[in-house]
Amino acid sequence: MRRKVSLRDCLLAALASLYFLAVPTARAESARPVLITQKVEETKLATLRGNTRPEAKAKYDRGLVADSLSMEHMLLQLKRSPEQERELRQFIDELHDSSSPNFHHWLTAKEFGERFGAAKPDLDAITSWLQSHGLKVNVVYENGLLIDFSGTAGQVREAFHTEIHQLNVKGVKHIANMSDPQIPAALTPALAGVVSLHNFMPHAMYKPRPKYTFSSFGQTDYAVVPADLATIYNLNPLFSASISGQGQTIVVIEDTNVYSTADWTKFRSVFGLSSYTSGSFAEIHPAPPSGSNNCTDPGTNGDEIEAIIDAEYASAAAPSAAIELASCSDTETTFGGLIALQNLLNESSTPPALVSISYGECEAENGASANAAYNAAYQQGATEGVSIFVSSGDEGAASCDADLANSTHGIGVSGFASTAYNVAVGGTDYGDSYAGTNSTYWSATNTSTYGSAKSYVPEIPWNDSCASVLIATTEGYSQTYGASGFCNSSAGEVFLSTVSGSGGPSGCAEGSPSPSGVAGGTCAGWPKPLWQSLVGNPSDGVRDIPDVSLFAANGVWGHYYPFCDTDPADGGTCSGAPDNWLGAGGTSFSSPIMAGIQALVNQKTGDRQGNPNPVYYSLAASEYGASGDSACNSTLGNSTGSSCIFYDVTLGDMDVNCTGTHNCYRPSGTNGVLSTSNSSYQPAYGTTTGWDFATGIGTVNAANLVNSWPGATPNFTLSPNPNTVTITPGSKGTSMIAIAPLNGFSGSVTLSASGLPSGVTASFTPNHATTTSTLTLTASAAAATGTVTVTITGKSGKLTNTTTLSLTVSAPVQSFSLTAAPKTVTIVKGVGSGTSTITIAPSNGFSGNVTLAASGLPKGVTASFSPSPATSTSVLTLTASATATNGTVTVTITGTSGSLSATTTITLTVNPLGHFSLSASPEKLTVAPGSSGTSTITLNPINTFDQSVTLSASGLPSGVTASFSPNPATSTSTLTLAASGSAATGKSTITITGTFESLSHKITVTLKVVSP
């Protein structure tokens, strides 16, 4: 609306000429309110609180920097009026509301500035104030809310009333302001503050793959490559339908270049992505639309690994998209990535539709002005149709303790990811190692592009910390905390870490933290957006992250990402198989991958989407309802529902270990666990049904997400299970083809197969199908051998969709297998032996001799086979010496015949030889001549002795005989002493001796022969 100029305004304008920096009123044609209405006086100052780094303290201070120190391209963040802010938020909601006339009516940077930027009088007043202190104004951005300026440390001290000091923090030199900046109070209605007056740059969100030394997990490592992502997150149906990012551009924001663009090309070649010929990669250094160029080529630096990860994995999800790496050099105080982002958003041509940012800093350390800067940039992006994906972080809910062994600052989230105008992407791990189901989800062999995933894999939150309940229970601990808990055990020492997928409530986006670096004091979080309403999401009034998650682990459960990087400074290589390459994890991977998935949405819909979160949450609300959707529970793995858009991760947590008193439950011991309560165990945070801080909405089925996007017509997708089939000539194999309806599709689908090799036929039962159909592939005896890609096509009316599976027809190979009977053998060391019959079962006409061998034998045990070589059966004899090692082991029997081999196993138990003792009951007998008496002799085994003992009697008087029944005996024997009619009367001691080989034991029985 137009604003009338009053007589009062005219008088104020006249008075403005009487003193420096008095502010003129807005022109009549401007709808933007003038916020600076008071005289700018240097004696009346206001403090911009919450803008001092926690490291700015005496113990790190090395003194004032020289006044002449050049401080180039600082950024001054302005702010709009509360009324403008409310109008902007409403407008952004309307841009994403399909029922609104403003739906997808994106703005240019100029239009954004004219509507939501600062009024020109305010811009003039602020630039004049800067120049009055000798500071140079380089760029006034189109958005009307950002000014790039330069100067010296002395000029900064004079203008902002804070000294810039040299710091030495843990051996690293920095500069930083030692107190919150101050500005004339008259400027505060329009000025948020300087984005940064220090050179503590944000950290990259990747975590190298460590060398874990613990043994109890015992799993095989499964590197997650692009082919695995395509299988697990169901990208393949989209790729088969030619939805792979054609015509889309994904920008990854960096402050470095990659070491070599050839690494990106090699990555795509090795992993089978180079066949998507429209995919491309370029490095750009975007200049601002006007003014001095603040974006110089950064070359490469320590963030180079981050840059190549972002570029490679954005391409993994959208292999036909153009990947642009936008980078600018860091200045003395400003992150080069922020300069690149601002220049892109404010360029005169169309800004990028998709942006991924893999850097972060916790809100309390980022500072109120920097938090405001990222919020404002992302707001502008949303109005321009830009979808901004940001790594949520790699330190659980302890983002102020990134890269540390313990959390000490309590719960905090990244200020780069916590705004309402970006998608915060969290991190998961795969849960198959925890469940012991590796073979269910991963093939023992790789495809030609190194893929081995068989299907969707159940997921858990990514968590490397001893505070993980899943790790603790696997290591045999019932709790993570307390003196006897896992985090205070010797076994838990290797897991003292904050490495974990991040999430939590926004807590210090505004205000001043107290103590420093802790979300306390006057801190406040960003308000909860209207669209963030979903079962599980708390009614906490603030923005919660993450929004969605994808796999991001760095190897604690055996899963990680390989990447191609030949930078010798990183020790990288792209030679050989990818398991020789560098490996890592982190939400650095999940953010560009999610941006790639969104590129497929944009391609399918033909439109940029701005902030995708309103649609994500709307689709999730339809899927989860009020109580979740059990069919979409990630724990089901390959049994999850075929129509799920999101997989609800419900097992595990992202909790990390801590010390101190901030959100740390530590009832005893040195290490506690991050908790929302200091006095009880309230882990920060676990999973739950629906949304949770550990994984947000959950992870995605990309095909279902793309095909369910609002505005899409009813459709269906196809998916095979399994997606690899191997048969031999004269045999058949099957795969279940699932038909997943989308957007109300309810028709029947006619299925066909193409690309079959000669001699192979395909049939579908049923055909026409509505839910599933069994594909049977039958190979004749003359079928051509080899591996081919079979395309399955489904048609329903005008709709056509495809999927693929890999079919291998292998020539019959003569082979054999081994079995053992019995499978369990027990022997006593030093005594006898045990046997098992090994049976050789030939297949496909095998008739050769098999040489047998045994391995895994304990010390002192020998094995022999009779016969060996053998053709059908052989008797294995296991003999233990007297010095053999006790215990139970698995013995592997290996049969070889030329290049063929087969194995079987038996369980061998070696028991100690043991001993025995004897006892008699009764121990005294009285008999008369011509009669007899009995006593029970009991064999008492020692050390599992179970042999037969031979009994004898000595010391018998004249006329008395002894017999034992049974003899030998294993438990008891009846001793009978018979006196003849002429037996001598009197009392005798009879010795009973038991013998087994070299062992013997004696007892005595007293016999009294009395006259009748």
PDB file of C-alpha atoms in Angstrom, residues 246-336:
ATOM      1  CA  GLN A 246      17.765 -34.748 -16.803  1.00  0.00           C
ATOM      2  CA  GLY A 247      17.572 -30.979 -17.089  1.00  0.00           C
ATOM      3  CA  GLN A 248      18.251 -30.438 -13.366  1.00  0.00           C
ATOM      4  CA  THR A 249      21.145 -28.632 -11.703  1.00  0.00           C
ATOM      5  CA  ILE A 250      22.269 -29.338  -8.153  1.00  0.00           C
ATOM      6  CA  VAL A 251      24.598 -26.805  -6.525  1.00  0.00           C
ATOM      7  CA  VAL A 252      26.853 -27.931  -3.689  1.00  0.00           C
ATOM      8  CA  ILE A 253      28.109 -25.037  -1.560  1.00  0.00           C
ATOM      9  CA  GLU A 254      31.809 -25.110  -0.622  1.00  0.00           C
ATOM     10  CA  ASP A 255      34.792 -23.000   0.361  1.00  0.00           C
ATOM     11  CA  THR A 256      37.195 -25.133  -1.693  1.00  0.00           C
ATOM     12  CA  ASN A 257      37.539 -26.795  -5.056  1.00  0.00           C
ATOM     13  CA  VAL A 258      38.037 -30.524  -5.542  1.00  0.00           C
ATOM     14  CA  TYR A 259      41.567 -31.821  -5.954  1.00  0.00           C
ATOM     15  CA  SER A 260      40.811 -33.168  -9.413  1.00  0.00           C
ATOM     16  CA  THR A 261      37.616 -33.162 -11.453  1.00  0.00           C
ATOM     17  CA  ALA A 262      38.848 -36.466 -12.879  1.00  0.00           C
ATOM     18  CA  ASP A 263      38.002 -38.019  -9.508  1.00  0.00           C
ATOM     19  CA  TRP A 264      34.311 -37.266 -10.117  1.00  0.00           C
ATOM     20  CA  THR A 265      34.559 -38.825 -13.572  1.00  0.00           C
ATOM     21  CA  LYS A 266      36.318 -41.925 -12.229  1.00  0.00           C
ATOM     22  CA  PHE A 267      33.718 -42.322  -9.483  1.00  0.00           C
ATOM     23  CA  ARG A 268      30.929 -42.326 -12.056  1.00  0.00           C
ATOM     24  CA  SER A 269      32.793 -44.725 -14.333  1.00  0.00           C
ATOM     25  CA  VAL A 270      33.561 -47.292 -11.647  1.00  0.00           C
ATOM     26  CA  PHE A 271      30.028 -47.218 -10.253  1.00  0.00           C
ATOM     27  CA  GLY A 272      28.231 -47.402 -13.595  1.00  0.00           C
ATOM     28  CA  LEU A 273      26.955 -43.803 -13.668  1.00  0.00           C
ATOM     29  CA  SER A 274      28.834 -42.670 -16.776  1.00  0.00           C
ATOM     30  CA  SER A 275      26.136 -44.234 -18.965  1.00  0.00           C
ATOM     31  CA  TYR A 276      23.926 -41.305 -17.915  1.00  0.00           C
ATOM     32  CA  THR A 277      25.536 -39.113 -20.509  1.00  0.00           C
ATOM     33  CA  SER A 278      23.797 -35.841 -19.639  1.00  0.00           C
ATOM     34  CA  GLY A 279      25.409 -35.775 -16.201  1.00  0.00           C
ATOM     35  CA  SER A 280      28.106 -33.138 -15.848  1.00  0.00           C
ATOM     36  CA  PHE A 281      30.326 -31.444 -13.287  1.00  0.00           C
ATOM     37  CA  ALA A 282      31.603 -27.879 -13.142  1.00  0.00           C
ATOM     38  CA  GLU A 283      33.241 -25.613 -10.588  1.00  0.00           C
ATOM     39  CA  ILE A 284      31.984 -22.030 -10.421  1.00  0.00           C
ATOM     40  CA  HIS A 285      32.928 -19.003  -8.337  1.00  0.00           C
ATOM     41  CA  PRO A 286      29.832 -16.797  -8.454  1.00  0.00           C
ATOM     42  CA  ALA A 287      30.371 -13.050  -8.312  1.00  0.00           C
ATOM     43  CA  PRO A 288      27.845 -10.702  -6.721  1.00  0.00           C
ATOM     44  CA  PRO A 289      25.383  -9.017  -9.099  1.00  0.00           C
ATOM     45  CA  SER A 290      27.043  -5.640  -8.536  1.00  0.00           C
ATOM     46  CA  GLY A 291      29.893  -3.992  -6.693  1.00  0.00           C
ATOM     47  CA  SER A 292      33.337  -5.406  -5.918  1.00  0.00           C
ATOM     48  CA  ASN A 293      33.840  -9.114  -6.535  1.00  0.00           C
ATOM     49  CA  ASN A 294      33.983 -10.854  -3.161  1.00  0.00           C
ATOM     50  CA  CYS A 295      34.280 -14.390  -4.569  1.00  0.00           C
ATOM     51  CA  THR A 296      37.777 -15.488  -5.462  1.00  0.00           C
ATOM     52  CA  ASP A 297      38.829 -18.970  -6.544  1.00  0.00           C
ATOM     53  CA  PRO A 298      39.736 -20.777  -3.298  1.00  0.00           C
ATOM     54  CA  GLY A 299      41.847 -23.514  -4.848  1.00  0.00           C
ATOM     55  CA  THR A 300      41.932 -26.513  -2.523  1.00  0.00           C
ATOM     56  CA  ASN A 301      42.187 -26.639   1.247  1.00  0.00           C
ATOM     57  CA  GLY A 302      41.366 -28.946   4.133  1.00  0.00           C
ATOM     58  CA  ASP A 303      37.690 -29.085   3.160  1.00  0.00           C
ATOM     59  CA  GLU A 304      38.500 -30.684  -0.215  1.00  0.00           C
ATOM     60  CA  ILE A 305      37.238 -34.099   0.914  1.00  0.00           C
ATOM     61  CA  GLU A 306      33.882 -32.537   1.724  1.00  0.00           C
ATOM     62  CA  ALA A 307      33.678 -31.026  -1.747  1.00  0.00           C
ATOM     63  CA  ILE A 308      34.334 -34.269  -3.623  1.00  0.00           C
ATOM     64  CA  ILE A 309      31.919 -36.203  -1.398  1.00  0.00           C
ATOM     65  CA  ASP A 310      29.150 -33.690  -2.103  1.00  0.00           C
ATOM     66  CA  ALA A 311      29.768 -33.696  -5.844  1.00  0.00           C
ATOM     67  CA  GLU A 312      30.025 -37.460  -6.191  1.00  0.00           C
ATOM     68  CA  TYR A 313      27.024 -38.436  -4.086  1.00  0.00           C
ATOM     69  CA  ALA A 314      24.689 -35.773  -5.464  1.00  0.00           C
ATOM     70  CA  SER A 315      25.419 -37.421  -8.809  1.00  0.00           C
ATOM     71  CA  ALA A 316      24.794 -40.877  -7.333  1.00  0.00           C
ATOM     72  CA  ALA A 317      21.142 -40.005  -6.695  1.00  0.00           C
ATOM     73  CA  ALA A 318      20.611 -37.948  -9.869  1.00  0.00           C
ATOM     74  CA  PRO A 319      23.165 -39.273 -12.371  1.00  0.00           C
ATOM     75  CA  SER A 320      21.787 -37.270 -15.302  1.00  0.00           C
ATOM     76  CA  ALA A 321      21.844 -33.938 -13.445  1.00  0.00           C
ATOM     77  CA  ALA A 322      24.403 -31.203 -13.804  1.00  0.00           C
ATOM     78  CA  ILE A 323      26.419 -30.865 -10.599  1.00  0.00           C
ATOM     79  CA  GLU A 324      27.834 -27.424  -9.902  1.00  0.00           C
ATOM     80  CA  LEU A 325      30.321 -26.832  -7.126  1.00  0.00           C
ATOM     81  CA  ALA A 326      29.955 -23.191  -6.079  1.00  0.00           C
ATOM     82  CA  SER A 327      32.908 -22.042  -3.997  1.00  0.00           C
ATOM     83  CA  CYS A 328      34.484 -18.822  -2.801  1.00  0.00           C
ATOM     84  CA  SER A 329      37.558 -18.282  -0.680  1.00  0.00           C
ATOM     85  CA  ASP A 330      37.092 -17.801   3.043  1.00  0.00           C
ATOM     86  CA  THR A 331      37.957 -14.274   4.072  1.00  0.00           C
ATOM     87  CA  GLU A 332      39.518 -13.328   7.384  1.00  0.00           C
ATOM     88  CA  THR A 333      36.047 -13.421   8.946  1.00  0.00           C
ATOM     89  CA  THR A 334      33.526 -14.851   6.485  1.00  0.00           C
ATOM     90  CA  PHE A 335      32.832 -18.431   5.358  1.00  0.00           C
ATOM     91  CA  GLY A 336      33.347 -18.602   1.599  1.00  0.00           C
TER      92      GLY A 336
END
